Amino acid sequence: MLNKHWITIVKFFIFFVSLFFVQNNYAASMDPPTLKYLGSFQFDLNATYFIDDYKMFSDFGPGKITLKDGGSGIVNVCNENTDVIANDKKTIALTVSCEIIMDDGAGLRLQYYGRIVPGKGFYEKVEHGETAKVNDGVDSWFTGVTFRTSSKKYAYLNNELIVGRGTSLTFPKGMRNGSVNYDFYKVTY
């Protein structure tokens, strides 16, 4: 009887130890996603209009896009609807769509949804027409980006998971336009 009991204990021990190693090997084989630089995007920020304390829109354009693997274009029109989230940071929820004409005549539609989390001094920079960046007026600034096109050259963009990282936001002042700048990254896994 004792032998059967020990055999059962040893079997359970071997089973759980092997399960542990299989799980660790599986987890080790799963590479975490990485970001690959895809290009940059810039457009003029002409004005921002507050509808109320929590809703605003901006007048954007023109601008430019440059893709690392070739191709650049002009951003003709961008439309934005923005909400300020009623939290302690007054996080800005972005919804933006842009029409782009590439240098070869191809049309691209770019859409992104994201967040700007204001940091210390952000709204003072807005008032004075200054530049805000991550760790200088912005705590974080990220977007999920989608492209749509029928161009064969840029068709790969239709299928990519793309994130945008805001690099600088210069606010308009007087007759001087502001500027919105992003880097785009393809998520690979």
Short mmCIF file of C-alpha atoms in Angstrom, two decimals:
data_model
loop_
_atom_site.label_atom_id
_atom_site.label_comp_id
_atom_site.label_asym_id
_atom_site.label_seq_id
_atom_site.Cartn_x
_atom_site.Cartn_y
_atom_site.Cartn_z
CA MET A 1 0.00 0.00 0.00
CA LEU A 2 2.83 2.35 0.86
CA ASN A 3 4.46 1.76 -2.52
CA LYS A 4 1.30 2.74 -4.43
CA HIS A 5 0.97 5.86 -2.31
CA TRP A 6 4.56 6.93 -3.01
CA ILE A 7 4.20 6.14 -6.69
CA THR A 8 1.14 8.39 -6.85
CA ILE A 9 2.98 11.20 -5.04
CA VAL A 10 5.97 10.89 -7.37
CA LYS A 11 3.67 10.93 -10.43
CA PHE A 12 1.99 14.14 -9.22
CA PHE A 13 5.36 15.68 -8.45
CA ILE A 14 6.70 14.87 -11.92
CA PHE A 15 3.49 16.12 -13.52
CA PHE A 16 3.60 19.50 -11.74
CA VAL A 17 7.33 19.97 -12.29
CA SER A 18 6.96 19.22 -16.00
CA LEU A 19 3.98 21.57 -16.19
CA PHE A 20 6.11 24.32 -14.65
CA PHE A 21 8.91 23.81 -17.20
CA VAL A 22 6.51 23.67 -20.14
CA GLN A 23 4.89 26.91 -19.00
CA ASN A 24 8.28 28.63 -18.57
CA ASN A 25 9.52 27.41 -21.95
CA TYR A 26 6.30 28.57 -23.62
CA ALA A 27 6.53 31.99 -21.99
CA ALA A 28 10.21 32.31 -22.95
CA SER A 29 9.40 31.50 -26.57
CA MET A 30 6.80 34.27 -26.77
CA ASP A 31 8.65 37.40 -27.86
CA PRO A 32 7.09 40.61 -26.61
CA PRO A 33 5.92 43.05 -29.29
CA THR A 34 8.48 45.58 -30.50
CA LEU A 35 8.15 48.92 -32.24
CA LYS A 36 9.76 49.58 -35.62
CA TYR A 37 10.06 53.20 -36.78
CA LEU A 38 7.71 53.78 -39.72
CA GLY A 39 7.86 57.52 -40.38
CA SER A 40 6.94 60.99 -39.21
CA PHE A 41 3.92 63.22 -39.50
CA GLN A 42 3.64 66.99 -39.05
CA PHE A 43 0.79 69.39 -39.56
CA ASP A 44 0.16 73.03 -38.76
CA LEU A 45 -2.06 73.90 -35.84
CA ASN A 46 -3.80 77.11 -36.87
CA ALA A 47 -6.24 77.52 -33.97
CA THR A 48 -8.07 75.63 -31.25
CA TYR A 49 -11.66 76.45 -30.36
CA PHE A 50 -13.32 75.51 -27.07
CA ILE A 51 -17.01 74.72 -27.48
CA ASP A 52 -17.44 74.37 -23.72
CA ASP A 53 -15.29 73.29 -20.77
CA TYR A 54 -14.98 69.73 -22.11
CA LYS A 55 -15.27 69.91 -25.91
CA MET A 56 -12.98 71.51 -28.49
CA PHE A 57 -11.90 71.28 -32.10
CA SER A 58 -8.87 72.55 -33.98
CA ASP A 59 -8.11 74.03 -37.38
CA PHE A 60 -5.25 71.98 -38.87
CA GLY A 61 -3.20 71.96 -42.03
CA PRO A 62 -1.35 71.87 -44.22
CA GLY A 63 1.32 69.40 -43.22
CA LYS A 64 3.56 66.58 -44.39
CA ILE A 65 4.16 62.87 -43.92
CA THR A 66 7.41 61.01 -44.57
CA LEU A 67 7.62 57.21 -44.55
CA LYS A 68 10.95 55.55 -43.73
CA ASP A 69 10.67 52.94 -46.49
CA GLY A 70 9.92 55.54 -49.15
CA GLY A 71 7.22 58.00 -49.95
CA SER A 72 6.18 61.35 -48.66
CA GLY A 73 3.16 63.51 -49.08
CA ILE A 74 1.17 66.59 -48.23
CA VAL A 75 -1.46 66.61 -45.51
CA ASN A 76 -4.30 68.62 -47.05
CA VAL A 77 -7.02 68.53 -44.41
CA CYS A 78 -7.26 67.27 -40.84
CA ASN A 79 -10.41 67.26 -38.76
CA GLU A 80 -10.39 66.85 -35.02
CA ASN A 81 -13.03 66.34 -32.37
CA THR A 82 -11.58 66.42 -28.91
CA ASP A 83 -12.95 65.82 -25.45
CA VAL A 84 -11.38 66.84 -22.20
CA ILE A 85 -11.91 64.03 -19.72
CA ALA A 86 -13.19 65.23 -16.36
CA ASN A 87 -10.34 63.79 -14.29
CA ASP A 88 -7.64 65.41 -12.18
CA LYS A 89 -5.28 65.70 -15.19
CA LYS A 90 -7.91 66.94 -17.69
CA THR A 91 -6.73 64.28 -20.14
CA ILE A 92 -7.35 65.21 -23.78
CA ALA A 93 -9.06 62.47 -25.81
CA LEU A 94 -8.18 62.88 -29.50
CA THR A 95 -10.15 61.78 -32.55
CA VAL A 96 -8.44 62.97 -35.75
CA SER A 97 -8.81 62.15 -39.44
CA CYS A 98 -6.61 63.49 -42.24
CA GLU A 99 -6.60 63.35 -46.03
CA ILE A 100 -3.12 63.00 -47.52
CA ILE A 101 -1.89 63.19 -51.13
CA MET A 102 1.39 61.32 -51.56
CA ASP A 103 4.14 62.53 -53.90
CA ASP A 104 3.12 59.90 -56.50
CA GLY A 105 -0.53 61.08 -56.46
CA ALA A 106 -1.84 58.28 -54.21
CA GLY A 107 -4.49 59.20 -51.68
CA LEU A 108 -4.26 58.13 -48.04
CA ARG A 109 -6.75 58.53 -45.24
CA LEU A 110 -5.18 58.59 -41.80
CA GLN A 111 -7.21 58.29 -38.61
CA TYR A 112 -6.02 58.23 -35.06
CA TYR A 113 -7.46 58.03 -31.61
CA GLY A 114 -5.39 58.79 -28.58
CA ARG A 115 -4.64 60.70 -25.44
CA ILE A 116 -2.58 63.66 -24.38
CA VAL A 117 -2.11 63.61 -20.62
CA PRO A 118 -1.22 67.19 -19.65
CA GLY A 119 1.62 67.71 -17.23
CA LYS A 120 2.75 70.63 -15.15
CA GLY A 121 2.63 73.85 -17.15
CA PHE A 122 0.68 72.45 -20.13
CA TYR A 123 -2.14 74.98 -20.11
CA GLU A 124 0.30 77.85 -19.50
CA LYS A 125 2.12 76.75 -22.67
CA VAL A 126 -1.23 76.82 -24.51
CA GLU A 127 -1.88 80.40 -23.38
CA HIS A 128 1.61 81.64 -24.30
CA GLY A 129 1.95 79.84 -27.65
CA GLU A 130 4.87 77.72 -26.47
CA THR A 131 5.96 74.16 -27.26
CA ALA A 132 4.97 71.20 -25.08
CA LYS A 133 6.75 67.84 -25.17
CA VAL A 134 6.72 64.68 -23.09
CA ASN A 135 8.34 65.57 -19.74
CA ASP A 136 7.97 69.27 -20.56
CA GLY A 137 4.27 70.04 -20.20
CA VAL A 138 3.02 66.60 -21.30
CA ASP A 139 3.05 63.50 -19.08
CA SER A 140 2.25 61.11 -21.97
CA TRP A 141 0.99 61.35 -25.55
CA PHE A 142 0.06 58.31 -27.57
CA THR A 143 -2.29 57.34 -30.41
CA GLY A 144 -3.54 54.30 -32.27
CA VAL A 145 -3.20 54.99 -36.00
CA THR A 146 -4.96 53.48 -39.02
CA PHE A 147 -4.43 54.12 -42.71
CA ARG A 148 -6.72 53.41 -45.63
CA THR A 149 -5.70 53.50 -49.29
CA SER A 150 -6.24 51.71 -52.59
CA SER A 151 -2.64 52.41 -53.64
CA LYS A 152 -0.60 49.26 -54.29
CA LYS A 153 2.55 51.02 -53.07
CA TYR A 154 1.06 51.91 -49.69
CA ALA A 155 -1.41 49.00 -49.33
CA TYR A 156 0.76 47.49 -46.58
CA LEU A 157 -0.36 50.37 -44.34
CA ASN A 158 -3.95 49.07 -44.47
CA ASN A 159 -2.90 45.98 -42.51
CA GLU A 160 -0.40 47.31 -39.98
CA LEU A 161 -0.88 47.88 -36.27
CA ILE A 162 0.56 51.39 -35.86
CA VAL A 163 1.09 53.57 -32.83
CA GLY A 164 1.87 57.25 -32.85
CA ARG A 165 4.13 58.96 -30.34
CA GLY A 166 3.65 62.68 -30.04
CA THR A 167 7.01 64.45 -30.17
CA SER A 168 6.09 68.14 -29.90
CA LEU A 169 3.04 70.37 -29.85
CA THR A 170 3.61 74.07 -30.52
CA PHE A 171 0.60 76.24 -29.87
CA PRO A 172 -0.35 79.09 -32.23
CA LYS A 173 0.33 82.65 -31.12
CA GLY A 174 -0.89 85.75 -32.91
CA MET A 175 -0.29 85.29 -36.65
CA ARG A 176 2.15 82.39 -36.10
CA ASN A 177 0.76 78.89 -36.62
CA GLY A 178 1.48 76.10 -34.22
CA SER A 179 2.68 72.63 -35.16
CA VAL A 180 1.76 69.05 -34.22
CA ASN A 181 4.49 66.41 -34.65
CA TYR A 182 4.36 62.62 -34.40
CA ASP A 183 6.58 59.64 -35.03
CA PHE A 184 4.83 56.48 -36.23
CA TYR A 185 5.82 52.96 -35.24
CA LYS A 186 4.76 49.60 -36.62
CA VAL A 187 4.08 47.04 -33.91
CA THR A 188 5.82 43.75 -34.72
CA TYR A 189 5.30 40.48 -32.90
#
